[in-house]
XYZ file of C-alpha atoms in Angstrom:
486
model
C -12.259 59.854 -30.642
C -12.718 61.193 -34.173
C -16.503 60.795 -33.992
C -16.610 62.543 -30.597
C -14.480 65.389 -31.911
C -16.761 65.773 -34.932
C -19.831 66.043 -32.695
C -18.197 68.767 -30.598
C -16.883 70.746 -33.582
C -20.270 70.665 -35.340
C -21.881 71.889 -32.126
C -19.431 74.797 -31.723
C -19.751 75.841 -35.377
C -23.528 75.770 -34.962
C -23.270 78.177 -32.011
C -21.352 80.678 -34.136
C -23.826 80.304 -37.017
C -26.691 81.175 -34.687
C -24.768 84.232 -33.531
C -24.563 85.374 -37.137
C -28.302 84.774 -37.617
C -29.082 86.701 -34.434
C -27.047 89.674 -35.654
C -29.373 90.046 -38.632
C -32.394 90.125 -36.341
C -31.239 92.313 -33.432
C -31.795 95.799 -34.855
C -33.046 97.637 -31.759
C -32.179 97.848 -28.066
C -35.210 95.749 -27.158
C -34.367 93.073 -29.733
C -30.719 92.975 -28.695
C -31.143 92.915 -24.906
C -34.485 91.131 -24.354
C -35.325 89.500 -27.733
C -38.029 92.101 -28.369
C -39.998 90.773 -25.345
C -41.610 88.312 -27.746
C -40.744 84.769 -26.633
C -43.609 82.307 -26.466
C -43.919 79.460 -23.930
C -41.722 76.873 -25.683
C -38.714 79.113 -26.304
C -39.117 80.869 -22.955
C -39.146 77.592 -20.988
C -36.123 76.226 -22.845
C -34.004 79.340 -22.522
C -34.901 79.790 -18.828
C -33.967 76.190 -18.017
C -30.717 76.600 -19.953
C -29.609 79.738 -18.121
C -30.063 78.309 -14.609
C -28.585 74.856 -15.292
C -24.941 75.551 -15.955
C -21.646 73.821 -15.315
C -22.130 73.958 -11.531
C -25.506 72.250 -11.883
C -24.152 69.565 -14.229
C -20.556 68.822 -13.244
C -21.027 70.113 -9.684
C -24.375 68.350 -9.255
C -22.857 65.002 -10.250
C -19.937 65.715 -7.909
C -22.293 66.321 -4.974
C -24.068 63.058 -5.810
C -20.697 61.296 -5.742
C -19.895 62.806 -2.352
C -23.278 62.647 -0.583
C -25.573 60.427 -2.635
C -29.153 61.376 -3.455
C -29.095 64.331 -1.051
C -26.480 65.866 -3.341
C -29.460 66.939 -5.445
C -30.288 69.714 -2.985
C -28.110 72.414 -4.567
C -29.769 72.155 -7.984
C -33.124 71.389 -6.327
C -33.060 74.743 -4.523
C -32.303 76.447 -7.844
C -35.467 74.844 -9.228
C -37.456 75.926 -6.170
C -36.249 79.499 -6.632
C -37.261 79.502 -10.275
C -40.698 78.118 -9.355
C -41.162 80.798 -6.690
C -40.084 83.533 -9.100
C -42.415 82.270 -11.820
C -45.498 81.779 -9.656
C -45.285 84.841 -7.405
C -43.251 87.548 -9.158
C -42.577 86.961 -12.854
C -45.846 88.411 -14.187
C -45.308 91.673 -12.324
C -41.656 91.823 -13.328
C -42.472 91.281 -17.012
C -45.111 94.054 -16.962
C -42.554 96.629 -15.786
C -40.913 96.691 -19.260
C -37.477 97.574 -17.891
C -34.079 96.173 -18.858
C -32.315 95.789 -15.494
C -33.027 95.175 -11.825
C -31.596 98.612 -11.033
C -34.132 100.252 -13.357
C -36.845 98.493 -11.347
C -35.397 99.908 -8.111
C -35.288 103.415 -9.579
C -38.887 103.097 -10.740
C -40.077 101.831 -7.346
C -38.119 104.210 -5.121
C -38.051 107.299 -7.328
C -34.474 107.210 -8.590
C -31.072 107.339 -6.868
C -30.957 103.617 -6.055
C -29.709 102.462 -9.447
C -25.988 103.248 -9.316
C -25.080 101.458 -6.096
C -27.351 98.503 -6.826
C -25.901 98.397 -10.334
C -22.378 98.077 -8.953
C -23.378 95.145 -6.716
C -25.273 93.442 -9.555
C -22.359 94.003 -11.933
C -19.967 92.320 -9.479
C -22.342 89.359 -9.175
C -22.845 88.860 -12.912
C -19.128 89.290 -13.591
C -18.173 86.567 -11.116
C -20.950 84.306 -12.398
C -19.598 84.674 -15.946
C -16.051 84.041 -14.715
C -16.955 80.808 -12.912
C -18.746 79.512 -15.998
C -15.777 80.385 -18.183
C -13.328 78.578 -15.883
C -15.385 75.413 -16.366
C -14.344 75.252 -20.037
C -10.924 74.104 -18.867
C -12.376 70.920 -17.335
C -14.381 69.979 -20.425
C -11.727 70.714 -23.047
C -9.135 68.922 -20.942
C -11.249 65.752 -21.191
C -11.881 66.309 -24.891
C -8.514 67.384 -26.221
C -6.071 67.228 -23.275
C -5.849 70.992 -23.745
C -3.889 73.533 -21.711
C -6.104 75.326 -19.165
C -5.501 78.826 -20.518
C -6.045 77.772 -24.130
C -9.283 76.017 -23.139
C -10.627 79.111 -21.378
C -9.715 81.344 -24.309
C -11.284 78.976 -26.852
C -14.561 78.458 -25.001
C -14.800 82.066 -23.888
C -14.123 83.400 -27.382
C -16.959 81.363 -28.900
C -19.443 82.597 -26.272
C -18.284 86.206 -26.596
C -18.524 85.970 -30.385
C -22.124 84.789 -30.666
C -23.270 86.961 -27.737
C -21.678 90.074 -29.248
C -23.083 89.408 -32.702
C -26.741 88.825 -31.932
C -27.310 89.659 -28.275
C -30.292 87.988 -26.645
C -31.589 86.586 -29.956
C -28.385 84.635 -30.500
C -28.308 83.542 -26.871
C -31.955 82.428 -26.996
C -31.394 80.320 -30.109
C -28.213 78.761 -28.762
C -29.903 78.143 -25.411
C -32.691 76.208 -27.112
C -30.123 73.977 -28.797
C -28.259 73.651 -25.513
C -31.479 72.724 -23.699
C -32.163 69.912 -26.190
C -28.561 68.680 -26.080
C -28.554 68.655 -22.251
C -31.862 66.809 -22.118
C -30.683 64.108 -24.516
C -27.120 63.893 -23.241
C -27.708 63.932 -19.484
C -31.284 62.733 -18.875
C -31.846 60.293 -21.731
C -28.330 58.875 -22.212
C -25.945 59.375 -19.299
C -28.497 58.729 -16.527
C -29.699 55.266 -17.623
C -26.239 54.185 -18.811
C -24.680 55.150 -15.462
C -27.309 53.238 -13.480
C -26.922 50.132 -15.653
C -23.102 50.249 -15.494
C -23.303 50.502 -11.687
C -25.409 47.325 -11.566
C -28.783 48.928 -11.008
C -30.265 50.525 -7.893
C -30.160 47.296 -5.897
C -26.404 46.979 -6.409
C -25.911 50.680 -5.624
C -27.747 50.211 -2.304
C -25.704 47.120 -1.522
C -22.353 48.809 -2.229
C -22.890 52.208 -0.555
C -23.660 53.374 3.012
C -27.320 54.020 3.864
C -26.511 57.739 4.192
C -26.206 57.858 0.394
C -29.951 57.245 0.155
C -31.002 59.594 2.977
C -32.797 62.639 1.473
C -31.288 64.861 4.203
C -27.864 63.213 4.291
C -26.057 66.347 3.148
C -27.105 68.125 6.365
C -29.884 70.504 7.379
C -27.586 73.527 7.690
C -26.192 72.984 4.204
C -29.713 72.722 2.756
C -30.729 75.926 4.568
C -27.698 77.728 3.159
C -28.528 76.498 -0.341
C -32.039 77.913 0.057
C -30.710 81.298 1.153
C -28.130 81.539 -1.597
C -29.684 79.803 -4.597
C -33.454 79.937 -4.037
C -33.384 83.605 -3.093
C -30.645 84.272 -5.662
C -33.007 83.063 -8.398
C -35.524 85.706 -7.306
C -33.282 88.716 -7.861
C -30.408 87.968 -10.276
C -30.072 90.176 -13.374
C -29.262 87.104 -15.475
C -32.619 85.571 -14.468
C -34.678 88.765 -14.674
C -33.324 89.506 -18.139
C -34.867 86.227 -19.302
C -38.171 87.150 -17.627
C -38.105 90.373 -19.651
C -38.074 88.309 -22.861
C -41.524 86.802 -22.191
C -44.284 88.018 -24.486
C -46.832 88.219 -21.659
C -47.814 87.389 -18.093
C -48.935 83.837 -18.785
C -45.749 82.995 -20.653
C -43.605 84.306 -17.795
C -45.624 82.434 -15.172
C -46.312 79.081 -16.792
C -43.210 78.895 -18.968
C -41.072 79.538 -15.894
C -43.014 76.933 -13.926
C -42.212 74.328 -16.575
C -38.529 75.313 -16.482
C -38.464 75.131 -12.677
C -40.012 71.660 -12.708
C -37.420 70.557 -15.265
C -34.699 71.762 -12.851
C -36.058 69.489 -10.108
C -35.803 66.480 -12.437
C -32.307 67.522 -13.545
C -31.238 67.807 -9.888
C -32.260 64.245 -9.103
C -30.653 62.930 -12.302
C -27.297 64.507 -11.435
C -27.362 63.047 -7.924
C -28.192 59.556 -9.237
C -25.380 59.739 -11.813
C -22.943 60.786 -9.092
C -24.115 57.978 -6.822
C -23.585 55.470 -9.639
C -20.100 56.890 -10.228
C -19.277 56.301 -6.549
C -19.988 52.596 -7.025
C -17.808 52.379 -10.129
C -14.985 54.689 -8.977
C -14.954 54.743 -5.168
C -11.597 56.519 -4.797
C -11.553 59.482 -7.189
C -9.258 62.340 -6.213
C -12.061 64.912 -6.347
C -15.868 64.546 -6.466
C -15.952 66.993 -9.387
C -13.973 64.451 -11.443
C -16.931 62.048 -11.347
C -18.728 63.469 -14.380
C -15.687 63.524 -16.662
C -14.510 60.086 -15.511
C -17.774 58.267 -16.098
C -18.209 59.933 -19.487
C -14.658 59.183 -20.594
C -14.524 55.567 -19.420
C -18.071 54.212 -19.676
C -19.798 55.757 -22.694
C -19.489 54.447 -26.258
C -18.038 56.522 -29.079
C -20.446 59.134 -30.405
C -22.594 59.111 -27.287
C -19.531 60.241 -25.359
C -19.208 63.227 -27.688
C -22.886 64.094 -27.308
C -22.741 63.946 -23.498
C -19.617 66.112 -23.439
C -21.422 68.492 -25.773
C -24.209 68.514 -23.168
C -21.731 69.546 -20.482
C -20.339 72.196 -22.806
C -23.887 73.353 -23.523
C -24.588 73.702 -19.802
C -21.512 75.852 -19.296
C -22.122 77.984 -22.389
C -25.750 78.730 -21.555
C -24.890 80.085 -18.112
C -21.786 81.860 -19.396
C -23.592 83.690 -22.206
C -26.526 84.625 -19.964
C -24.233 86.012 -17.283
C -22.145 87.847 -19.897
C -25.046 89.733 -21.473
C -26.405 90.504 -17.996
C -23.012 91.865 -16.915
C -22.701 94.012 -20.054
C -26.297 95.278 -19.767
C -25.737 96.393 -16.171
C -22.356 97.936 -16.979
C -23.756 99.947 -19.902
C -27.266 100.821 -18.753
C -26.839 101.142 -14.990
C -23.271 102.377 -14.588
C -21.788 103.873 -17.732
C -25.003 105.555 -18.934
C -25.438 107.244 -15.551
C -21.844 108.444 -15.516
C -22.176 109.662 -19.085
C -25.373 111.479 -18.138
C -23.466 113.328 -15.425
C -20.432 114.356 -17.464
C -21.954 114.561 -20.978
C -25.554 115.590 -20.541
C -27.615 116.104 -23.648
C -25.849 113.567 -25.848
C -28.382 111.958 -28.179
C -28.534 109.805 -31.258
C -25.969 107.192 -30.245
C -26.449 103.675 -31.578
C -27.762 101.737 -28.580
C -27.347 98.322 -30.212
C -23.782 99.137 -31.147
C -23.093 100.457 -27.640
C -24.409 97.311 -25.962
C -22.511 95.146 -28.446
C -19.270 96.963 -27.566
C -19.916 96.443 -23.870
C -20.464 92.704 -24.334
C -17.125 92.521 -26.147
C -15.326 94.517 -23.434
C -16.885 92.555 -20.582
C -16.172 89.297 -22.428
C -12.474 90.072 -22.697
C -12.467 91.009 -19.011
C -14.223 87.770 -18.052
C -11.739 85.627 -20.013
C -8.779 87.446 -18.437
C -10.212 87.091 -14.917
C -10.996 83.408 -15.483
C -7.382 82.755 -16.492
C -6.141 84.493 -13.327
C -8.479 82.667 -10.896
C -8.413 79.001 -9.918
C -11.103 78.418 -7.279
C -14.528 78.257 -8.928
C -16.440 77.544 -5.722
C -15.012 80.542 -3.896
C -15.716 82.896 -6.802
C -19.307 81.643 -7.076
C -19.821 81.938 -3.318
C -18.607 85.546 -3.333
C -20.993 86.330 -6.182
C -24.086 84.888 -4.530
C -23.235 86.231 -1.055
C -22.990 89.759 -2.455
C -26.191 89.351 -4.438
C -28.322 87.968 -1.604
C -26.751 89.977 1.204
C -26.843 93.285 -0.663
C -29.888 93.215 -2.940
C -32.468 90.663 -1.782
C -34.088 92.880 0.858
C -34.482 96.131 -1.152
C -35.761 94.243 -4.221
C -38.329 92.077 -2.435
C -39.107 94.947 -0.079
C -39.885 97.156 -3.064
C -42.211 94.521 -4.513
C -43.979 93.655 -1.244
C -43.806 96.627 1.170
C -45.261 100.015 0.293
C -43.519 101.780 3.192
C -39.986 101.020 1.924
C -38.078 104.172 0.959
C -35.097 104.972 -1.217
C -33.034 105.831 1.870
C -33.869 102.445 3.353
C -32.982 100.715 0.080
C -29.620 102.467 -0.250
C -28.730 101.793 3.389
C -29.758 98.156 2.992
C -27.558 97.635 -0.078
C -24.557 99.352 1.532
C -24.791 97.710 4.959
C -25.693 94.262 3.620
C -22.929 94.297 1.021
C -20.249 95.583 3.412
C -21.339 93.160 6.139
C -21.020 90.201 3.759
C -17.552 91.308 2.623
C -16.357 91.888 6.181
C -17.770 88.599 7.453
C -16.222 86.649 4.564
C -12.867 88.161 5.516
C -13.446 87.142 9.147
C -15.134 83.727 8.889
C -13.794 82.658 5.492
C -15.305 82.805 2.017
C -16.979 79.413 2.226
C -18.491 79.942 5.696
C -22.276 80.133 6.145
C -22.234 83.048 8.593
C -21.565 85.876 6.074
C -24.811 85.391 4.191
C -26.801 84.731 7.402
C -25.693 87.831 9.270
C -25.351 90.006 6.180
C -28.957 89.314 5.219
C -30.192 90.030 8.752
C -28.244 93.319 8.844
C -29.651 94.312 5.447
C -33.220 93.594 6.592
C -32.876 95.425 9.892
C -31.395 98.543 8.292
C -34.012 98.560 5.509
C -36.938 98.458 7.935
C -35.510 100.930 10.464
C -34.313 103.541 7.954
C -37.520 103.285 5.899
C -39.655 103.893 8.997
C -37.471 106.829 10.078
C -37.567 108.590 6.701
C -40.301 110.246 4.703
C -42.537 107.796 2.793
C -42.003 107.474 -0.951
C -43.786 110.212 -2.880
C -47.310 109.175 -3.835
C -46.721 110.209 -7.456
C -43.781 107.772 -7.639
C -45.906 104.993 -6.157
C -48.740 105.786 -8.569
C -46.369 105.433 -11.527
C -45.062 102.208 -10.008
C -48.573 100.785 -9.667
C -49.387 101.751 -13.253
C -46.344 99.897 -14.532
C -47.060 96.852 -12.354
C -50.528 96.755 -13.879
C -49.041 96.856 -17.382
C -50.133 100.414 -18.104
C -47.926 103.341 -19.006
C -45.010 101.118 -20.011
C -42.790 101.801 -23.044
C -44.054 100.269 -26.273
C -42.614 96.978 -27.448
C -40.601 97.318 -30.653
C -42.243 94.467 -32.553
C -45.467 92.917 -31.248
C -45.354 89.589 -33.093
C -44.741 86.597 -30.843
C -42.059 83.971 -31.350
C -41.913 80.423 -30.067
C -45.620 79.984 -29.340
């Protein structure tokens, strides 16, 4: 295992080195939070693919393949579909707004007053997303070093918090590019073909497994529909995803770079399902489907390659974890704390915005590590996060982008009713039930439409400013116009 350990240690040291490099570059709020809005197509595509394909997509995707066969690809497939929809239909307009958070977009569209409550919902979502990613370190480090769960979470979490705090989005972008390359080599080019060969090829897999394992809809229509609601729509509105859109240097980069990343997700989805299906042939009686990835890597891969593939899994977890962490800190500082500070300490000026955001990443990082140690169920935490996001924020965000008649009163009522409905229904039906997101989303939509129609239309001056920003006019200047990653 010495070679495998060396590969992992070199990888982790490299992550910290990139954090140090990013610190030297991130000298303004724009540079720190959105990489100066200067990423070209190559870097944008890589970092977007890295943020959406995390531990759930890698370890969980293989686990679903083990349990259901090729139809286990649907979870990650719907993530790719969401990213494609965001890139083709919305990303250009989002990038032109030149904001930092989803809540700032809502304030701009509705004329203020929507940011605080939406910020609280988005903060809860990004916090839980970061927590679930951090918990996944325990699985990987247990395979690598037979490490205690708490120690594993602290070690992995500390590395992510360190490079994210040092360089902000620049560090995260650089590490994501490395993680994207490592995942591509480790999962697509190495683990996928090796797993298929070890299982005896596709003909042997078909001979050994039930026909349902090769049915594209074997996982069930209702499950696929739920995945679409949670993950496809979640990709359209999450702060962690929007913050990457804000890094694009222009409309074309946001649209076409995101399209490339979304297509990559579709390929990654199928690869994970095939690997899981192959693992089912080799290990038909594993205790848990989520053990499939670690088992096949540990038992079937040669020395060196095993270390690289485990580094790929670690890369997947770190990319999602760091993206969710900076999103959580950005929302906490810019949408919650800054508004509270504006109420109680009006007129304060001259504070160091980079330093402030850096402090918030550190604080949120410590909170994420502590929460991850306290929680055990990753699936439940992730389900709560996405149910709150989709049930509370999907309607007012898409309504603001698509429906002129939507009002701030309708948006606030939609967030409150949708969020409370989801929480109440999860308490009634259970966290993992499908009904909370179904009924919560319907309640949010109904309240948004009814309240908007019953209240005074949004002021025309607010809408005029909104249209100017959507067109790319009247937006704040970019700190440094030079492009990166062309």
